[in-house]
Amino acid sequence: MGASDSPPNRSGPRAPRVALDAKDVLAAYRRWAAIYDTAFGKVSAPARRRAVALVNRLPGRRVLEMGVGTGLALPLYAAEKRVVGVDLSGAMLAHARNRVVGRGLANVEALLEMDAEATAFADGSFDIAVAMFVASVVPHPRRLVAEMRRVVVPRGQILFINHFAARSGPRWWAEWALAPASRALGWHPDFAIEALLSAEERARAALTPAPPAGLFTLVQMTND
Ligand SMILES: C[S@@+](CC[C@H](N)C(=O)[O-])C[C@H]1O[C@@H](n2cnc3c(N)ncnc32)[C@H](O)[C@@H]1O
């Protein structure tokens, strides 16, 4: 969808103004990799901690982290969770691998360069799949959800932490105005939850505002 000059009707289409493809994502995160932790680590830390704390409380040991990035979450997992991380960006994964070695994270079983929308895992390989600040980055968010549902066991848990666009007010305008910069940013400021979850999924997902000041939302869904 191309950028237009005036904001859409609030009840209109909720697709982002600018599309991102895998090439855009790789280019953006090749640039971000060296400065990601400094630029984004602090603002995202409380929400990331909240998501991983929930993962740690959930039953099941096998955890898949989609879009693991530089691995900021990896030291937060409980020792009994066996974690596999995947990411499209080799540049981001290089930092995650250094973190695992540097921190001696024995419960991180693998970090793999892989498309989260189409992984190589067998059905039901994990008890929990979590995607933190990834939903508004992947080219096809609904494929990400479908893949998480496929690789998680029935009754397993699927979690997202993400920024979702406001529906009105100054934040909505700011996000709409920032949207043309999506390719440079490597994410969609105007990403709506409707672009991620179907109406049926939204109806059964638990949505909780997460810090700072509800800027992010924690989404939890039981797999069926
Ligand atoms: C904003 S970063 C989030 C990183 C990490 N989850 C965190 O909490 O900091 C988004 C990550 O998603 C990755 N990503 C984007 N599209 C992807 C895809 N289709 N498959 C796997 N990873 C993807 C990017 O390479 C980047 O590392």
Short mmCIF file of C-alpha atoms and ligand atoms in Angstrom, two decimals:
data_model
loop_
_atom_site.label_atom_id
_atom_site.label_comp_id
_atom_site.label_asym_id
_atom_site.label_seq_id
_atom_site.Cartn_x
_atom_site.Cartn_y
_atom_site.Cartn_z
CA MET A 1 0.00 0.00 0.00
CA GLY A 2 1.51 3.35 -0.95
CA ALA A 3 1.71 6.48 1.20
CA SER A 4 -1.08 9.03 0.75
CA ASP A 5 -1.25 12.64 1.83
CA SER A 6 -4.14 12.56 4.27
CA PRO A 7 -4.92 10.20 7.13
CA PRO A 8 -7.40 7.40 6.44
CA ASN A 9 -10.85 7.35 7.92
CA ARG A 10 -10.48 5.72 11.33
CA SER A 11 -12.86 2.97 10.33
CA GLY A 12 -10.98 2.52 7.02
CA PRO A 13 -8.24 0.06 6.09
CA ARG A 14 -5.77 -0.71 8.86
CA ALA A 15 -2.85 -1.85 6.67
CA PRO A 16 0.37 0.14 7.19
CA ARG A 17 0.96 3.01 4.74
CA VAL A 18 4.28 1.59 3.54
CA ALA A 19 5.00 -2.08 2.89
CA LEU A 20 8.25 -3.69 4.11
CA ASP A 21 9.71 -6.73 2.39
CA ALA A 22 12.48 -9.07 3.55
CA LYS A 23 15.10 -7.03 1.65
CA ASP A 24 14.01 -3.86 3.49
CA VAL A 25 14.12 -5.67 6.84
CA LEU A 26 17.61 -7.05 6.21
CA ALA A 27 18.91 -3.64 5.10
CA ALA A 28 17.35 -1.86 8.08
CA TYR A 29 18.67 -4.31 10.69
CA ARG A 30 22.12 -4.45 9.08
CA ARG A 31 22.22 -0.71 9.90
CA TRP A 32 20.57 -1.09 13.32
CA ALA A 33 22.60 -4.05 14.59
CA ALA A 34 25.56 -2.15 16.07
CA ILE A 35 23.43 0.51 17.80
CA TYR A 36 20.19 -1.37 18.47
CA ASP A 37 20.80 -2.04 22.17
CA THR A 38 21.80 1.58 22.83
CA ALA A 39 19.01 3.10 20.75
CA PHE A 40 16.13 0.79 21.68
CA GLY A 41 17.28 -1.27 24.65
CA LYS A 42 16.19 1.11 27.39
CA VAL A 43 12.71 2.05 26.16
CA SER A 44 11.87 -1.57 25.39
CA ALA A 45 13.34 -3.16 28.54
CA PRO A 46 10.34 -2.97 30.92
CA ALA A 47 7.92 -4.44 28.36
CA ARG A 48 10.41 -7.14 27.37
CA ARG A 49 10.92 -8.05 31.04
CA ARG A 50 7.15 -8.31 31.47
CA ALA A 51 6.77 -10.63 28.49
CA VAL A 52 9.60 -12.92 29.55
CA ALA A 53 8.35 -12.99 33.15
CA LEU A 54 5.05 -14.29 31.77
CA VAL A 55 6.87 -16.89 29.65
CA ASN A 56 8.74 -18.01 32.76
CA ARG A 57 5.48 -18.50 34.68
CA LEU A 58 3.85 -20.57 31.93
CA PRO A 59 4.00 -24.37 31.87
CA GLY A 60 6.25 -26.05 29.31
CA ARG A 61 9.98 -25.83 28.75
CA ARG A 62 10.40 -25.47 25.00
CA VAL A 63 10.36 -21.80 24.02
CA LEU A 64 10.71 -20.34 20.54
CA GLU A 65 11.62 -16.67 20.32
CA MET A 66 10.75 -15.29 16.89
CA GLY A 67 12.87 -12.33 15.73
CA VAL A 68 15.30 -12.72 18.62
CA GLY A 69 17.41 -9.80 17.31
CA THR A 70 20.48 -9.01 19.43
CA GLY A 71 19.19 -11.34 22.14
CA LEU A 72 18.25 -8.72 24.73
CA ALA A 73 15.67 -11.13 26.20
CA LEU A 74 17.92 -14.17 26.37
CA PRO A 75 19.42 -13.55 29.85
CA LEU A 76 15.89 -13.08 31.25
CA TYR A 77 14.59 -16.62 30.65
CA ALA A 78 14.42 -18.98 33.61
CA ALA A 79 17.19 -21.59 33.54
CA GLU A 80 14.68 -24.43 33.04
CA LYS A 81 13.30 -22.93 29.82
CA ARG A 82 15.05 -24.33 26.73
CA VAL A 83 15.15 -21.45 24.27
CA VAL A 84 15.55 -21.43 20.49
CA GLY A 85 15.80 -18.03 18.78
CA VAL A 86 15.38 -17.28 15.10
CA ASP A 87 15.97 -14.12 13.11
CA LEU A 88 16.18 -13.11 9.47
CA SER A 89 19.17 -10.85 10.12
CA GLY A 90 22.59 -12.42 10.46
CA ALA A 91 23.91 -9.05 11.66
CA MET A 92 21.47 -8.99 14.60
CA LEU A 93 22.08 -12.68 15.37
CA ALA A 94 25.83 -12.09 15.60
CA HIS A 95 25.17 -9.88 18.64
CA ALA A 96 22.82 -12.47 20.13
CA ARG A 97 25.49 -15.17 19.75
CA ASN A 98 28.07 -12.97 21.47
CA ARG A 99 25.63 -12.41 24.31
CA VAL A 100 25.01 -16.14 24.76
CA VAL A 101 28.74 -16.87 24.88
CA GLY A 102 29.57 -13.82 27.02
CA ARG A 103 26.84 -14.56 29.56
CA GLY A 104 27.23 -18.34 29.45
CA LEU A 105 23.54 -18.88 28.70
CA ALA A 106 23.43 -22.69 28.71
CA ASN A 107 19.64 -22.81 28.26
CA VAL A 108 19.79 -21.16 24.82
CA GLU A 109 19.81 -24.23 22.60
CA ALA A 110 20.12 -22.58 19.19
CA LEU A 111 20.10 -19.24 17.39
CA LEU A 112 19.17 -19.77 13.78
CA GLU A 113 19.03 -17.55 10.71
CA MET A 114 15.50 -18.30 9.62
CA ASP A 115 12.33 -16.61 8.37
CA ALA A 116 9.84 -16.46 11.23
CA GLU A 117 7.01 -16.59 8.69
CA ALA A 118 8.16 -19.99 7.41
CA THR A 119 10.45 -21.85 9.81
CA ALA A 120 11.92 -25.32 9.40
CA PHE A 121 10.41 -26.66 12.66
CA ALA A 122 7.98 -29.55 12.75
CA ASP A 123 4.39 -28.94 13.90
CA GLY A 124 4.07 -28.71 17.68
CA SER A 125 7.81 -28.37 18.36
CA PHE A 126 7.39 -25.79 21.14
CA ASP A 127 5.28 -25.16 24.24
CA ILE A 128 5.51 -21.38 23.91
CA ALA A 129 6.31 -18.99 21.06
CA VAL A 130 7.01 -15.34 21.74
CA ALA A 131 7.63 -12.43 19.36
CA MET A 132 8.82 -9.19 20.95
CA PHE A 133 8.76 -6.01 18.86
CA VAL A 134 8.65 -8.17 15.74
CA ALA A 135 5.01 -8.15 14.62
CA SER A 136 5.28 -4.62 13.19
CA VAL A 137 8.48 -5.53 11.35
CA VAL A 138 7.77 -8.80 9.49
CA PRO A 139 6.52 -8.41 5.93
CA HIS A 140 3.38 -10.54 6.53
CA PRO A 141 2.26 -10.41 10.18
CA ARG A 142 -0.59 -12.89 9.74
CA ARG A 143 1.87 -15.45 8.36
CA LEU A 144 3.92 -14.94 11.51
CA VAL A 145 0.89 -15.75 13.65
CA ALA A 146 0.03 -18.79 11.50
CA GLU A 147 3.58 -20.07 11.83
CA MET A 148 3.57 -19.59 15.60
CA ARG A 149 0.29 -21.48 15.78
CA ARG A 150 1.71 -24.29 13.68
CA VAL A 151 4.92 -24.82 15.67
CA VAL A 152 3.29 -24.54 19.11
CA VAL A 153 1.51 -27.53 20.64
CA PRO A 154 -2.27 -27.43 21.06
CA ARG A 155 -3.05 -25.55 24.31
CA GLY A 156 0.44 -24.04 24.17
CA GLN A 157 0.92 -20.28 24.46
CA ILE A 158 1.57 -17.58 21.88
CA LEU A 159 2.75 -14.19 23.06
CA PHE A 160 3.50 -10.86 21.46
CA ILE A 161 4.76 -7.66 22.87
CA ASN A 162 4.41 -4.80 20.44
CA HIS A 163 3.52 -1.24 19.79
CA PHE A 164 0.10 -0.96 18.18
CA ALA A 165 -1.10 2.24 16.56
CA ALA A 166 -3.48 4.39 18.55
CA ARG A 167 -7.02 4.73 17.21
CA SER A 168 -7.36 8.46 17.67
CA GLY A 169 -5.78 11.54 19.20
CA PRO A 170 -2.32 13.07 18.87
CA ARG A 171 -0.53 9.71 19.03
CA TRP A 172 -2.60 8.45 16.07
CA TRP A 173 -1.65 11.52 14.02
CA ALA A 174 2.04 11.24 14.97
CA GLU A 175 2.13 7.56 14.03
CA TRP A 176 0.42 8.22 10.73
CA ALA A 177 2.88 11.06 10.00
CA LEU A 178 5.89 8.85 10.85
CA ALA A 179 4.70 5.97 8.67
CA PRO A 180 6.49 7.06 5.45
CA ALA A 181 9.77 6.50 7.34
CA SER A 182 8.90 2.81 7.91
CA ARG A 183 11.66 1.50 5.62
CA ALA A 184 14.36 3.60 7.29
CA LEU A 185 13.05 2.73 10.75
CA GLY A 186 12.67 -0.98 9.99
CA TRP A 187 9.18 -1.10 11.56
CA HIS A 188 5.69 0.33 11.04
CA PRO A 189 4.76 3.16 13.44
CA ASP A 190 1.17 2.86 12.13
CA PHE A 191 0.86 -0.89 12.77
CA ALA A 192 -2.64 -1.83 13.89
CA ILE A 193 -3.49 -4.98 15.81
CA GLU A 194 -5.99 -5.86 13.06
CA ALA A 195 -3.01 -6.38 10.74
CA LEU A 196 -1.74 -9.10 13.10
CA LEU A 197 -4.76 -10.93 14.48
CA SER A 198 -8.02 -11.97 12.84
CA ALA A 199 -11.28 -10.92 14.51
CA GLU A 200 -11.59 -14.42 15.99
CA GLU A 201 -8.05 -14.30 17.40
CA ARG A 202 -8.59 -10.81 18.80
CA ALA A 203 -11.73 -11.99 20.55
CA ARG A 204 -9.91 -14.69 22.50
CA ALA A 205 -6.56 -12.97 23.04
CA ALA A 206 -5.76 -11.28 26.36
CA LEU A 207 -4.40 -7.78 25.77
CA THR A 208 -2.56 -5.99 28.58
CA PRO A 209 -0.96 -2.54 28.38
CA ALA A 210 2.76 -2.66 29.07
CA PRO A 211 5.24 0.04 30.11
CA PRO A 212 6.28 2.70 29.49
CA ALA A 213 2.83 4.25 29.97
CA GLY A 214 1.00 1.63 27.92
CA LEU A 215 3.05 2.40 24.80
CA PHE A 216 3.36 -1.35 24.22
CA THR A 217 0.78 -4.14 24.53
CA LEU A 218 1.28 -7.68 25.75
CA VAL A 219 -0.83 -10.16 23.80
CA GLN A 220 -1.40 -13.70 25.06
CA MET A 221 -3.27 -16.39 23.15
CA THR A 222 -3.80 -20.07 23.86
CA ASN A 223 -3.16 -22.20 20.79
CA ASP A 224 -5.97 -24.39 19.56
C1 LIG B 1 12.74 -4.51 16.54
S1 LIG B 1 13.74 -5.95 16.41
C2 LIG B 1 13.28 -6.87 17.87
C3 LIG B 1 14.39 -7.74 18.37
C4 LIG B 1 14.12 -8.45 19.70
N1 LIG B 1 12.95 -9.28 19.62
C5 LIG B 1 14.00 -7.49 20.86
O1 LIG B 1 13.16 -7.72 21.74
O2 LIG B 1 14.77 -6.54 20.93
C6 LIG B 1 12.91 -6.86 15.14
C7 LIG B 1 13.67 -8.11 14.73
O3 LIG B 1 12.81 -8.90 13.88
C8 LIG B 1 13.62 -9.48 12.88
N2 LIG B 1 12.76 -9.91 11.77
C9 LIG B 1 12.04 -9.14 10.94
N3 LIG B 1 11.39 -9.90 10.04
C10 LIG B 1 11.70 -11.18 10.32
C11 LIG B 1 11.35 -12.43 9.75
N4 LIG B 1 10.50 -12.52 8.73
N5 LIG B 1 11.86 -13.55 10.29
C12 LIG B 1 12.70 -13.49 11.35
N6 LIG B 1 13.09 -12.32 11.93
C13 LIG B 1 12.59 -11.20 11.42
C14 LIG B 1 14.60 -8.37 12.54
O4 LIG B 1 15.72 -8.86 11.84
C15 LIG B 1 14.94 -7.82 13.92
O5 LIG B 1 16.03 -8.50 14.49
#
